[in-house]
Structure formats: C-alpha cells, structure tokens
XYZ file of C-alpha atoms in Angstrom:
716
model
C -11.643 63.347 12.501
C -9.139 63.537 15.444
C -11.116 62.990 18.292
C -9.759 65.005 21.798
C -10.477 65.606 25.002
C -11.945 69.516 24.125
C -13.710 68.274 21.328
C -16.462 66.208 20.363
C -18.544 66.647 24.193
C -21.879 66.811 23.072
C -24.075 64.345 24.278
C -21.474 62.601 26.373
C -22.530 63.616 30.195
C -25.906 63.244 29.927
C -27.781 62.033 33.654
C -24.842 63.470 35.380
C -21.865 62.148 34.332
C -18.619 63.987 36.220
C -15.548 64.862 34.229
C -12.203 63.832 35.994
C -10.857 66.755 38.050
C -7.702 68.385 36.561
C -7.366 70.755 39.343
C -5.393 69.110 42.290
C -5.796 71.047 46.175
C -2.688 71.924 47.638
C -2.053 70.049 50.400
C -2.274 66.329 51.121
C -5.372 66.417 53.654
C -6.991 69.000 51.971
C -6.822 66.924 48.882
C -7.957 63.942 50.052
C -10.955 65.496 52.235
C -11.940 67.799 48.545
C -11.869 64.369 46.962
C -14.070 62.142 49.224
C -17.203 60.741 48.673
C -19.420 59.434 51.291
C -21.145 57.012 49.072
C -17.560 54.890 48.060
C -17.086 54.919 51.550
C -20.453 54.091 51.933
C -20.426 51.006 49.558
C -16.631 49.951 50.422
C -18.289 49.482 53.954
C -21.090 47.155 53.118
C -18.265 44.911 50.841
C -16.426 44.809 54.190
C -19.159 44.202 56.587
C -20.183 41.434 53.894
C -16.748 40.174 53.616
C -16.908 39.833 57.640
C -19.620 37.574 57.826
C -18.168 35.658 55.098
C -15.308 35.025 57.154
C -17.268 34.424 60.259
C -18.913 31.682 58.189
C -16.023 30.345 58.081
C -14.932 30.338 61.280
C -18.167 28.417 62.353
C -17.939 25.726 60.024
C -14.726 25.186 61.680
C -14.713 25.442 65.097
C -13.689 28.882 65.402
C -10.274 28.259 62.747
C -9.918 30.196 59.665
C -9.638 27.414 56.938
C -9.126 28.174 53.124
C -11.803 26.942 50.868
C -8.766 25.889 48.305
C -5.865 24.002 48.594
C -4.254 26.372 46.416
C -4.572 29.281 48.544
C -1.582 27.027 50.674
C 0.174 27.312 47.876
C 0.477 30.649 47.690
C 1.222 30.423 51.224
C 3.851 27.877 50.997
C 5.548 30.790 48.400
C 5.024 33.309 50.501
C 6.599 31.473 53.604
C 9.613 30.508 51.820
C 10.164 34.158 50.161
C 9.720 35.616 53.749
C 12.519 33.041 54.723
C 14.839 34.310 52.230
C 14.315 31.454 49.878
C 12.460 33.093 47.112
C 10.058 30.902 45.033
C 11.739 27.228 45.964
C 8.604 25.567 47.342
C 11.340 23.762 49.559
C 14.517 25.153 50.774
C 16.978 23.877 47.982
C 15.262 23.241 45.340
C 15.548 24.752 42.229
C 12.976 27.818 41.499
C 9.665 26.897 40.630
C 6.969 28.715 38.818
C 3.886 26.723 40.525
C 2.968 30.827 42.122
C 0.336 31.842 39.571
C 0.621 35.788 40.811
C 4.438 36.947 41.069
C 3.367 40.079 42.822
C 0.745 38.337 45.371
C 4.202 36.163 46.738
C 6.230 39.214 47.141
C 3.059 40.980 49.350
C 2.996 37.408 51.137
C 6.470 37.141 51.679
C 6.541 40.749 53.049
C 3.592 39.788 55.283
C 5.617 36.970 56.377
C 8.714 38.636 57.036
C 7.689 41.520 58.948
C 5.793 39.124 61.240
C 2.642 37.651 60.046
C 3.052 33.956 60.619
C 1.491 30.986 62.064
C -2.418 31.274 62.172
C -1.601 35.052 61.568
C -0.078 34.219 57.954
C -3.884 33.165 56.810
C -5.498 36.214 58.444
C -3.474 38.501 56.640
C -4.274 36.793 53.092
C -8.011 37.071 54.164
C -8.109 40.237 55.503
C -6.256 41.696 52.892
C -8.509 39.977 50.374
C -11.598 41.399 51.965
C -10.179 44.747 52.245
C -9.412 45.002 48.703
C -12.396 43.782 47.401
C -14.260 46.440 49.267
C -11.828 49.346 47.809
C -12.784 47.583 44.683
C -16.174 48.177 45.290
C -15.443 51.939 45.664
C -13.455 52.077 42.746
C -16.304 50.804 40.788
C -18.620 53.621 41.875
C -16.185 55.773 40.734
C -15.898 54.799 37.656
C -19.484 54.516 36.621
C -20.032 57.688 37.948
C -17.551 59.089 35.816
C -18.543 57.191 32.530
C -21.891 57.629 32.734
C -23.757 58.873 35.941
C -23.687 58.848 39.583
C -26.767 56.431 39.706
C -25.130 54.082 37.421
C -21.645 53.855 39.843
C -23.970 53.626 42.641
C -25.700 50.441 41.163
C -22.819 49.163 40.417
C -21.014 49.473 43.357
C -24.063 47.831 45.322
C -24.372 45.037 43.286
C -20.855 44.288 43.447
C -20.874 44.479 47.458
C -23.425 42.008 47.619
C -21.964 39.573 44.979
C -21.597 36.134 46.609
C -18.701 35.038 43.510
C -16.670 38.299 45.021
C -17.027 37.626 48.433
C -16.114 34.377 48.322
C -13.057 35.350 46.455
C -11.678 38.063 48.541
C -12.477 35.888 52.044
C -10.883 32.890 50.171
C -7.245 33.676 50.709
C -6.455 34.168 46.896
C -5.479 36.851 45.118
C -8.670 37.608 44.092
C -9.122 40.744 45.766
C -6.177 42.686 45.274
C -6.683 41.748 40.999
C -10.069 42.621 41.016
C -8.389 45.956 42.835
C -5.646 46.448 40.414
C -7.939 46.322 37.090
C -10.386 48.654 38.588
C -7.380 51.343 39.657
C -6.138 50.771 36.047
C -9.066 51.680 34.340
C -10.067 54.696 36.552
C -6.619 56.046 36.555
C -6.737 56.103 32.719
C -9.774 58.075 32.919
C -8.331 60.033 35.600
C -5.105 60.976 33.235
C -7.339 60.742 29.724
C -8.303 64.349 29.916
C -4.697 65.930 30.225
C -3.474 63.182 27.921
C -0.474 61.974 30.560
C -0.097 58.774 31.564
C 1.854 59.011 34.499
C 0.532 56.188 37.100
C -2.043 54.161 34.500
C 1.585 52.332 33.569
C 2.657 51.549 36.861
C -1.485 50.794 38.172
C -1.512 48.418 35.017
C 2.275 46.988 35.540
C 0.974 46.008 38.839
C -1.972 44.344 37.035
C 0.278 42.587 34.456
C 2.352 40.869 37.579
C -0.473 39.944 39.546
C -2.147 37.433 37.080
C -1.671 35.988 33.815
C -5.238 37.225 33.121
C -4.228 40.778 34.416
C -1.253 40.894 32.028
C -3.853 40.015 28.795
C -5.462 43.438 29.948
C -2.264 45.457 30.813
C -0.711 44.985 27.401
C -4.273 46.071 25.485
C -4.335 49.502 27.909
C -0.721 49.602 26.463
C -2.666 49.798 23.147
C -5.332 52.230 24.282
C -2.542 55.120 26.002
C -0.805 55.041 22.298
C -3.826 54.919 20.595
C -4.562 58.019 22.828
C -1.411 59.948 22.747
C -1.776 59.334 18.855
C -4.873 60.830 18.654
C -3.884 63.651 20.474
C -0.644 64.254 20.777
C 0.369 63.995 17.046
C 2.388 67.100 16.810
C 3.863 67.295 20.022
C 6.844 64.955 21.031
C 5.349 61.743 22.406
C 8.656 59.230 21.916
C 9.093 59.540 26.224
C 5.353 59.084 27.170
C 4.847 56.062 24.592
C 7.732 54.508 25.694
C 6.243 54.721 29.524
C 3.411 53.534 28.468
C 4.851 50.133 27.436
C 5.921 49.734 30.999
C 3.171 47.110 31.580
C 4.354 45.554 28.414
C 7.793 45.257 29.660
C 6.786 43.854 33.038
C 5.191 41.259 31.160
C 8.157 40.647 29.043
C 10.211 40.185 32.245
C 8.197 38.234 33.791
C 8.788 35.566 31.100
C 12.393 36.314 30.565
C 12.524 35.329 34.523
C 10.851 31.761 33.954
C 13.415 31.317 30.908
C 16.334 32.074 32.960
C 15.272 30.203 36.103
C 13.640 27.486 34.586
C 14.842 26.813 31.095
C 10.952 27.241 29.723
C 8.796 30.250 29.250
C 6.094 28.377 30.481
C 4.769 28.589 33.709
C 3.864 24.718 35.601
C 0.405 25.721 35.764
C 0.323 25.842 32.042
C 2.572 22.919 31.668
C -0.329 20.886 33.848
C -3.255 22.262 32.764
C -3.306 23.833 29.062
C -5.394 21.916 26.751
C -2.306 22.380 24.501
C 0.075 20.303 27.382
C -2.438 17.925 29.561
C -2.344 15.091 26.930
C 0.205 12.830 25.190
C -0.627 13.965 21.479
C -1.873 17.288 20.383
C -4.517 16.751 18.585
C -5.896 20.236 17.069
C -9.784 19.524 16.914
C -9.423 18.425 20.856
C -8.034 21.348 21.713
C -10.258 23.444 19.645
C -13.380 20.771 20.822
C -12.394 21.355 24.498
C -11.995 25.304 24.700
C -15.254 25.760 22.898
C -16.885 23.706 25.239
C -15.663 25.514 28.213
C -15.916 29.254 26.238
C -20.054 27.566 25.908
C -20.167 26.930 29.926
C -18.553 30.379 30.469
C -21.137 31.991 28.661
C -24.070 29.921 29.840
C -22.679 30.981 33.650
C -22.305 34.470 32.688
C -25.486 34.760 31.168
C -27.670 33.305 33.852
C -28.290 30.059 31.909
C -26.608 27.857 34.093
C -27.815 28.491 37.441
C -27.861 32.071 38.807
C -25.279 32.085 41.423
C -23.236 34.393 38.744
C -25.773 36.158 36.466
C -29.248 37.159 36.536
C -30.884 35.787 33.299
C -29.913 37.413 30.374
C -26.665 39.530 31.655
C -24.663 39.035 28.918
C -26.811 40.496 26.567
C -26.974 43.533 28.970
C -23.492 43.699 29.333
C -23.194 43.654 25.432
C -25.767 46.655 25.030
C -23.375 48.765 27.757
C -20.532 48.027 25.635
C -22.431 49.316 22.884
C -24.210 52.443 24.413
C -20.797 53.636 25.623
C -18.711 53.299 22.534
C -21.472 55.116 20.633
C -21.962 58.168 23.273
C -18.280 58.009 25.177
C -16.091 58.635 21.869
C -13.323 59.912 24.435
C -13.346 56.307 25.898
C -13.497 54.679 22.577
C -9.582 53.294 23.194
C -10.217 51.893 26.707
C -13.663 50.384 25.947
C -11.874 48.762 22.793
C -9.467 47.223 25.040
C -11.668 46.364 27.652
C -13.956 44.707 25.311
C -10.982 42.467 23.697
C -9.337 42.002 26.908
C -12.680 40.469 27.990
C -12.516 38.096 25.134
C -9.158 37.002 25.365
C -9.487 36.642 29.333
C -12.462 33.857 28.213
C -10.412 32.456 25.400
C -7.269 31.866 27.455
C -8.730 30.821 30.635
C -10.799 28.256 28.523
C -7.929 26.761 27.133
C -7.330 24.999 30.674
C -8.911 21.933 32.109
C -9.509 24.080 35.099
C -11.679 26.983 34.164
C -14.656 25.821 34.984
C -13.724 24.335 38.530
C -13.055 26.434 41.786
C -16.050 28.516 41.515
C -14.884 30.442 38.336
C -12.138 32.081 40.137
C -10.301 32.624 37.089
C -12.780 35.090 36.408
C -13.653 36.628 39.756
C -11.207 39.464 39.399
C -13.301 41.006 36.522
C -16.715 40.689 37.325
C -16.668 44.345 39.292
C -16.225 45.329 35.544
C -18.586 43.426 34.251
C -21.312 44.446 36.236
C -20.424 47.747 36.203
C -21.103 47.570 32.092
C -24.614 45.473 32.561
C -25.102 48.569 34.736
C -24.255 50.737 32.004
C -26.855 48.715 29.679
C -29.627 48.845 32.155
C -28.752 52.522 31.549
C -28.668 51.940 27.911
C -32.003 50.150 28.129
C -33.860 52.681 30.180
C -32.856 55.699 27.500
C -35.796 53.718 24.990
C -38.551 55.963 26.935
C -39.193 59.404 26.297
C -39.883 60.643 29.518
C -36.914 61.262 31.925
C -39.494 59.671 34.385
C -40.533 56.946 32.850
C -36.348 56.386 32.204
C -35.651 56.710 35.848
C -38.449 54.439 36.936
C -37.497 51.757 34.726
C -33.673 52.166 35.231
C -34.308 51.694 39.097
C -36.566 48.880 38.537
C -34.710 46.660 36.644
C -31.859 47.149 39.133
C -33.641 46.057 41.874
C -34.772 42.568 40.090
C -30.900 42.019 39.605
C -30.306 43.133 43.196
C -32.932 40.593 44.234
C -30.806 37.776 41.749
C -27.952 38.560 43.968
C -29.438 38.904 47.117
C -31.331 36.057 46.950
C -27.858 33.571 45.666
C -25.403 35.525 48.565
C -26.301 33.164 51.417
C -25.199 30.097 49.345
C -22.161 31.638 48.443
C -21.791 32.162 51.899
C -22.267 28.474 52.588
C -19.921 27.278 49.887
C -17.296 29.126 51.496
C -18.029 27.665 54.686
C -18.770 24.082 53.527
C -15.529 24.219 51.087
C -13.115 25.169 53.890
C -14.315 22.328 55.909
C -14.090 19.852 53.075
C -10.250 20.946 53.001
C -9.498 20.966 56.634
C -10.890 17.364 56.244
C -8.537 16.432 53.749
C -5.760 18.414 52.899
C -5.262 20.124 56.178
C -5.653 16.988 58.133
C -3.129 15.284 55.849
C -0.739 18.251 56.607
C -0.857 17.983 60.100
C -0.730 13.991 59.767
C 2.788 14.492 58.230
C 3.709 16.604 60.645
C 2.925 14.552 63.762
C 3.484 11.433 62.058
C 6.663 10.611 59.485
C 10.515 11.312 59.775
C 11.552 14.574 59.772
C 13.866 13.922 57.044
C 11.038 12.500 55.057
C 10.042 13.091 51.579
C 6.566 12.860 50.221
C 5.128 12.859 47.156
C 1.176 14.627 46.870
C -1.071 15.643 44.499
C -2.480 18.419 46.742
C 0.850 20.181 47.094
C 0.025 23.151 49.303
C -1.364 22.138 52.858
C 0.638 18.928 52.603
C 3.775 21.499 52.240
C 2.797 24.116 54.465
C 1.483 22.189 57.419
C 3.482 19.038 56.747
C 7.048 20.876 57.045
C 8.490 17.938 54.947
C 10.060 18.363 51.826
C 7.527 17.188 48.841
C 7.367 16.294 45.460
C 4.190 17.741 43.394
C 3.306 14.651 41.503
C 0.937 17.286 39.165
C 3.843 19.219 38.472
C 3.135 22.722 39.629
C 5.278 23.169 42.448
C 7.722 20.328 41.267
C 9.865 21.341 37.890
C 9.429 18.965 35.080
C 6.855 16.616 36.667
C 3.709 18.160 34.334
C 4.278 16.433 31.260
C 5.385 13.170 32.901
C 1.782 13.517 35.171
C 0.068 14.140 31.719
C 1.237 11.115 30.084
C 0.261 8.873 32.237
C 1.421 6.799 35.350
C 4.179 5.036 33.900
C 5.617 7.749 32.754
C 5.643 9.674 36.290
C 7.197 6.142 37.842
C 10.082 6.411 35.249
C 10.645 10.139 36.026
C 10.389 9.930 40.015
C 12.907 6.162 39.529
C 15.304 8.268 38.141
C 15.955 10.704 40.626
C 18.778 9.968 42.831
C 17.935 7.246 45.500
C 18.058 9.543 48.242
C 15.930 12.134 46.601
C 13.038 9.818 45.685
C 9.630 9.743 47.440
C 9.487 7.658 50.842
C 5.912 8.527 51.423
C 3.225 9.205 48.467
C -0.222 10.755 49.884
C -2.406 10.697 47.271
C -6.299 10.471 45.809
C -6.966 8.011 42.896
C -9.257 10.572 40.157
C -7.793 13.310 38.343
C -6.090 15.846 38.141
C -2.816 14.052 37.477
C -2.007 10.524 36.759
C -3.975 7.496 37.902
C -2.272 5.907 41.196
C -3.534 3.113 41.469
C -0.886 0.967 38.840
C 1.781 2.538 41.448
C 0.140 0.017 44.053
C -0.484 -2.956 41.892
C 3.097 -2.991 40.837
C 4.271 -3.010 44.482
C 6.072 0.673 44.067
C 3.598 1.070 47.118
C 3.108 -0.548 49.713
C -0.392 -2.797 49.529
C -1.561 -1.271 52.787
C -2.022 2.886 53.376
C -0.116 4.067 56.535
C -3.244 6.223 57.018
C -6.440 6.900 55.205
C -8.339 9.913 55.883
C -11.924 10.091 54.788
C -13.884 13.381 53.535
C -16.598 13.618 56.179
C -17.665 17.272 54.984
C -21.304 16.863 53.427
C -21.505 17.869 49.479
C -23.835 20.581 48.438
C -27.546 19.998 47.275
C -26.294 18.867 43.749
C -23.807 16.895 45.014
C -20.464 18.582 44.495
C -17.858 18.614 46.808
C -14.372 21.459 46.428
C -12.250 17.768 46.115
C -12.540 15.460 43.356
C -12.239 12.551 45.688
C -13.692 10.891 48.684
C -10.455 10.100 50.493
C -7.027 10.644 50.931
C -4.250 7.637 51.727
C -0.950 7.948 52.481
C 1.689 4.869 51.462
C 4.746 3.874 51.942
C 7.119 3.774 48.853
C 9.166 0.394 48.344
C 11.968 1.416 45.384
C 14.050 -2.236 45.381
C 12.703 -3.194 42.157
C 12.772 0.525 40.192
C 14.779 0.076 36.921
C 14.387 -3.463 36.281
C 12.686 -3.453 33.141
C 15.766 -1.873 31.459
C 17.465 -5.201 31.286
C 17.760 -6.258 28.128
C 15.400 -9.661 28.541
C 17.475 -11.541 25.678
C 21.279 -12.156 25.049
C 23.326 -10.120 22.442
C 25.059 -6.864 21.877
C 22.971 -4.319 22.872
C 23.514 -1.008 20.596
C 20.707 0.898 21.698
C 17.652 1.187 24.310
C 14.349 2.904 24.053
C 12.352 3.067 27.071
C 8.843 3.513 25.837
C 7.311 5.312 28.621
C 10.603 7.161 29.392
C 10.099 10.787 28.295
C 13.696 11.158 27.617
C 14.488 8.061 25.889
C 11.564 8.926 23.661
C 12.869 12.396 23.153
C 16.035 11.099 22.168
C 14.693 8.326 19.949
C 12.163 10.460 18.060
C 9.735 8.464 19.417
C 5.797 8.454 18.015
C 2.762 6.930 18.755
C 0.840 6.882 15.407
C -2.926 6.485 16.419
C -5.473 5.020 13.947
C -8.367 7.257 15.549
C -7.728 10.777 16.219
C -8.381 11.910 20.007
C -6.836 8.220 20.796
C -4.224 8.974 23.400
C -0.982 6.498 23.710
C -1.287 7.066 27.776
C 1.606 5.269 29.357
C 1.089 2.900 32.110
C 3.028 0.792 34.862
C 2.539 -3.258 35.121
C 4.600 -5.335 37.234
C 5.400 -9.181 36.020
C 6.981 -11.546 38.049
C 9.870 -9.066 39.835
C 9.993 -6.508 36.737
C 8.361 -3.126 36.794
C 7.996 -1.377 33.426
C 6.178 1.637 31.699
C 4.676 1.425 28.815
C 2.432 2.790 25.943
C -1.176 1.908 25.223
C -1.330 1.881 21.017
C -4.016 1.439 18.960
C -2.071 1.472 15.374
C 1.783 1.592 15.475
C 4.583 3.761 16.033
C 7.827 5.064 14.584
C 11.524 6.088 16.617
C 15.045 6.300 15.336
C 17.738 2.895 16.304
C 21.012 4.995 16.899
C 24.681 3.498 17.546
C 24.195 0.497 14.394
C 26.656 -1.116 11.992
C 26.146 -0.670 8.801
C 25.689 -3.262 6.639
C 24.649 -5.722 9.740
C 21.548 -7.575 10.580
C 19.688 -6.149 13.063
C 17.500 -7.617 15.817
C 15.025 -5.487 17.570
C 13.262 -7.288 20.607
C 10.313 -5.805 22.319
C 8.625 -6.497 25.640
C 4.978 -6.367 24.198
C 1.465 -7.187 25.737
C -1.147 -7.875 22.381
C -4.298 -8.431 24.015
C -6.293 -7.037 20.689
C -7.698 -9.218 17.941
C -5.501 -7.570 15.247
C -1.444 -8.402 16.736
C 0.521 -7.923 13.358
C 2.484 -5.173 12.112
C 4.438 -4.272 8.929
C 8.056 -3.124 9.380
C 9.394 -0.462 7.753
C 13.229 0.991 8.046
C 13.569 4.225 6.267
C 10.652 4.380 4.519
C 10.975 0.901 2.937
C 9.054 -2.417 4.217
C 11.359 -5.427 5.325
C 8.156 -7.585 6.422
C 5.429 -8.193 9.202
C 5.961 -8.655 12.708
C 3.312 -11.177 14.764
C 3.677 -9.236 18.152
C 2.635 -13.072 19.823
C -0.298 -14.728 20.763
C -3.596 -12.942 22.486
C -2.495 -13.332 26.518
C -2.741 -11.284 29.550
C 0.916 -11.318 30.219
C 3.663 -9.347 28.262
C 5.938 -11.084 26.260
C 9.545 -10.626 24.391
C 8.962 -11.012 20.446
C 11.422 -10.459 18.284
C 11.807 -9.097 14.159
C 15.157 -9.220 12.432
C 15.752 -6.709 10.205
C 17.782 -7.660 6.700
C 21.613 -6.397 6.966
C 21.219 -4.819 3.547
C 18.028 -2.332 5.346
C 20.783 -1.125 7.612
C 22.622 1.504 5.896
C 24.029 3.970 8.371
C 24.285 4.300 11.885
C 20.857 5.456 12.595
C 17.549 3.895 10.937
C 13.856 4.880 11.348
C 11.686 2.093 11.759
C 8.270 2.462 11.591
C 5.446 -0.207 12.445
C 2.099 0.248 10.568
C -1.128 -1.404 10.170
C -1.163 -4.491 7.957
C -4.401 -3.283 6.573
C -4.190 0.628 7.130
C -7.245 2.870 7.580
C -9.622 -0.035 8.415
C -10.383 -1.506 11.931
C -9.549 -3.854 13.625
C -6.557 -1.862 14.062
C -3.472 -3.365 15.854
C -3.699 -3.152 19.572
C -0.795 -3.630 21.834
C 1.272 -2.472 24.722
C 4.825 -1.431 23.782
C 7.238 -1.404 27.097
C 10.391 -1.003 25.425
C 12.831 -1.825 22.042
C 16.061 -3.157 22.461
C 18.348 -3.096 19.330
C 20.784 -5.733 19.269
C 23.823 -6.802 16.525
C-alpha cells in the first residue's frame, strides 16, 4: 500500500509532534515573525555563548592571539587566500591546481571573505566566528527537526545536548568547516521534512548540493538524500508528471559528479590528494586486501567504542549507540512518512563510518571527520530515550522517565565540557609552538625566493610567505604515492625536479605521517646540523597526548650535489635498459613488482649513501619481477644489480619469460652494497623484451631471500 502525506497518520504525532506548515504568511517580515520560535533562539544563544567561551580559552592560552588547534586549518586559509587573490586551488602562486582542500565550498567561502577584506589576523577570526555561528544555527535546526519528528520536548532536549557538546564546540571554534557542515546536514534534513507534505522538493536539492560540496562525508548523505526524494516522488506522485521533479532531485548527485570531474580535468585523477595520501587503499607500497580490512575494521571498532561511550565519555555517555539505534527503530516503526528519509540517514551514517574508517587518520584530530554528524546522532539518541519512556503506561511516569534519563545524559556532557575547552586551548598553544612558529621563522630568516619542503604544510605556507613543497602530498600533486612508498621514492621524485624547483630547505619532523626524514640527513641530502630547532613546550594532556606526533621541528638546508649519482652504471658495457628501484616512474615503465613472502610485509623504499653515490632501493623479503626493454634477441644478457644482502639466505632463482635459467648468488653477507652480476643465456632472449623474475630457491619456507635492491642495469 502506498504511503502518502494524507494516509497512515494515526499514531504519528504523539506527544506534541508538529506537522510542517503548508501555509506561508504573506510578506517577509510577517513570515519571519510567524515562524520565529523563542526556544530555538534561546538554544542557539546558549551555543553561541559557549562557543565564545571556547574562543576566549583559545585566546587565554595564546597571550591574546587567536591560534587554530590544527595545522589543517591553515591549509584551508592558504587555499582561501589564494582563491581570494585570484589563484584558485593553487597552493603556491603558479602551481598546478591541487586538491589538498577537502572542502570545495569552504574554500570558496574563505576566498570570498578574503576578497572583501578579511585578511591578516581577521582571516582566522572570520573562520572561527563563522564556525561558531553555524553551530548556533545548527542547534536551532536540531530543535526544529526534533519538534517535527517527535515532540517539542525531544527538540528542546536535543538542542540542549547539542549546545553543550564539547566536541561540537571544539569543532566550531577550530576554524575548520565543522560548523558549516553541521549546519548544512541539519538544514538538508529539515528542509526535506518541511517539503515532504507537499511532495515538491524545491529547496532540498539546493541545500543538499551545498552539503555535497562542503565535505566528502556530506556528499555521501546528499546522494542518499537523492534516493529518499526519488522514493517519495515515486510513492505519492505515481500518476503525475514526475520527470522534471525527479531530475531536479538529482542536483546533489550532479554536483558530486561535477566535483570529481573537476579533479580529473585539473589533476589527471579522480582521487583527491587527501585520499591518495591517507586511504588504506593507497598509503602503503603494496595493497593487501586482508590488511585493508583489518585496519578498516579496527577504525570502525574504535569509532563505535567512542560513540558508545566505551572509550572514555568525551563523546558519548555509556550505551549511547544502543539508545541511538532504538531511536532509529522507533521512528521507522511509528513515523511511516519519514521512512525514506530515515533509511537514507541510517545508510548515510553507516557509509560515513565505513568511508572515514578507510583513512589512516580516522581516529585522530579529535575524530573531527565525524563531528558534523553528531547533532543528528544526538537528536536520534534523544528519540531513543523517548522510545524507552514509552514503556511506562502512565503519562506522568513517561514524562518523568524521559527527563530523568536525559538529565543524566546532560550531566555527562557538562562534566566533559571544560575538558574540551582546555583541549582547544592546549592544542592551539601546541600549534603555536610548532607550525605557526615555524612559518614565522621561515618568513623572517629564509631568502624570499627560497623553496621549502615541509611535512605540515598549512602554517608554514600561510605565515612563511615562501613557496612550499608538501612532502606528504596534500598540497603538492604527485608526492602522496612517493611519500607512502618511503624515503627513497620521495627522494627520487624531488631529485627529478628541475634544479631551480628543488627545495632549498626542509622543515621536518621524524615520526609519521609521511616518509622518514632521517635517511635524508644520513645520505647527505640534508646538512648534518639543523639551522633551527623548534621544540614542543606546550604540555601534553593528562594521558600524555599532544595534537602533534613529534617533540621538535627542525629546519635543514638541502644539498643536491650528489643527486642522480645512483643512476650511473657501475660496470662497463652497452646498457640496453635500466631499472631504478625506488623510482616510481622507472618501476612503472618496467612493470616492476615486489613479491614478498608473507602477506603484510611491505617493500618500503629507502635511501642510502655509499662513498659519493646516493641511491634509492627497496627492502625485499622474497623476490622481484620486472620487464627489460630494448634487448637484442638471441644475444647474451648481463644483469648487473646494486644489492645489499644482509640476510641469511642470499640466493635467488632467475626465471626469464617463465623459464628458469639459473641461480643468482647476491653476494656475501655484509653491511654495504655491492654490484653483483648474472648472465642470461642467449637462447633465453627471444624478443626485444624479457620478463625477469627473481624467486626464492626454496619456495614457501623460511629463511627467505632478504636483500635491498637499488637498481638493475641490462647489458648486452
């Protein structure tokens, strides 16, 4: 039976649930006054006041200067500044377009603000004030949605819990797009329920389109909201002309497709730099399906623990996830006309959790990827408390139980609230100690035309006023894969830059994310002593945690005099081809594969210097395969390899085009590389290309061949 706005309404508006208004008063002023609800304004005011308190705490921790608690905020500001100056999505003026800004919409908002005069210190102030105001509006929207879905009491309690939520206030005052995204999520849902009775979705697609462009997670919910609108149209407008309304509901989907088309046209790939850098599908040299599943499920478990209150109560009271699910189930059973919306929301929550959990950064930065969906999570949890209260038969017992349970939830939020304010202050002070201080030091101490390679690219570029190269690959195209492959691959990518475009200085730290930096110092690419050391002096929290993964930032001068010395052939002869192991382009052109003998082992690239030769290589446990080109058929082939073989097993079988041609001894056990050669008989070379495979002499069983290959020269 088709459910419509006019049927199956019995039992759907208990406890004061309000129907969306269909009548619209004439005149804008009259309409505004008619729709104004004092409780919504009061709740928004509480959120605004507490947001201001968080900003004051930030100022107090930083001697009266507003500082962001994340370096990522300054990435947004840098993109916004560039856009405002007429260089859209160029992180440095003159750079190719890059996709390091995870929010297209926020970049344009910031760019517009910069263009009209919010510059200098006012720029971050604008971002923070915008976030706080958007969160206050979100609070009011939560109230209205709760009032429509269930009752005024549900709306009030949901608004109260959103207004005093420490994570949401932290996100709102951070300068990130948390407040804007939260507002668009709730606005999309509220506009949907307002337009559902008339079955004319005029504004829902517009607001959902903005949501799709503000965050990748918002895009997921926006696409599912398209499905909810189409489902609704199919159910109640079956006999009417629905083609035009149906096409209009697909506007968010078109916007999502347009964003990825922009990525493809601008950068040559559909994948944003952040995904290339952080996704479990991309962040290691070799993709193991079991490893991806294991790491993703670990993030999902961690997320569920946080939002079920089982890993501290900073985000949720104990058992909150169970109550949330009860709220969803209650609404699905009792609110038939909202089922398409509720199903879209449930699928959206699940898809967002899974999608974010595929990132290596899912559980860091105070779980900021999930913050925009917390208002909706809180609202549905309050609906769950309402459902629990229905167990009581007496109306008075229902009301008392409902309010008592939510008072307990409120106490958990209030207890955590001061800690979140302190987190904001402490973390902003840490960023002042490190990334902001680094940017100011760069601006005051390095030549104006200096190029600086950095790991944290936000404040270094924003305050440093120098061209920067992002060694992690967020703001610099093409470096994410190299960084994820290790120091050797990163070195090769930087080495191949024209001499005038290589970094003159490196501002780095050692721990992940990104490739290890110490090998660059050991190889002499960076000077032995740093030009400047910026220690972290901001205290850690009670658990020893800091918002940055390092103890100090160091600035080194770069030395490229030995760049490329590893490519010279170390033996005489006519070199027909050369595979530079660790150089991603060379590996791709030779169809290179590392065959590790245990799933999960990674052939990470490294960098090593021996005498006056610097070369990249890969750590192998097992074997390799590659294709040699430009060969003369019927002529003997000599393979010369630069190899370091410290393991117990140092021999490999050699197969050419699937035919075994001998065993290669990779040299004596030693702590230095050596050049070892193997001769392939002439009859094994049957064409201009040959597929060479190095495999264990004793397959399956340990000890496996363990060595580092730095490169192979093919000589005839």
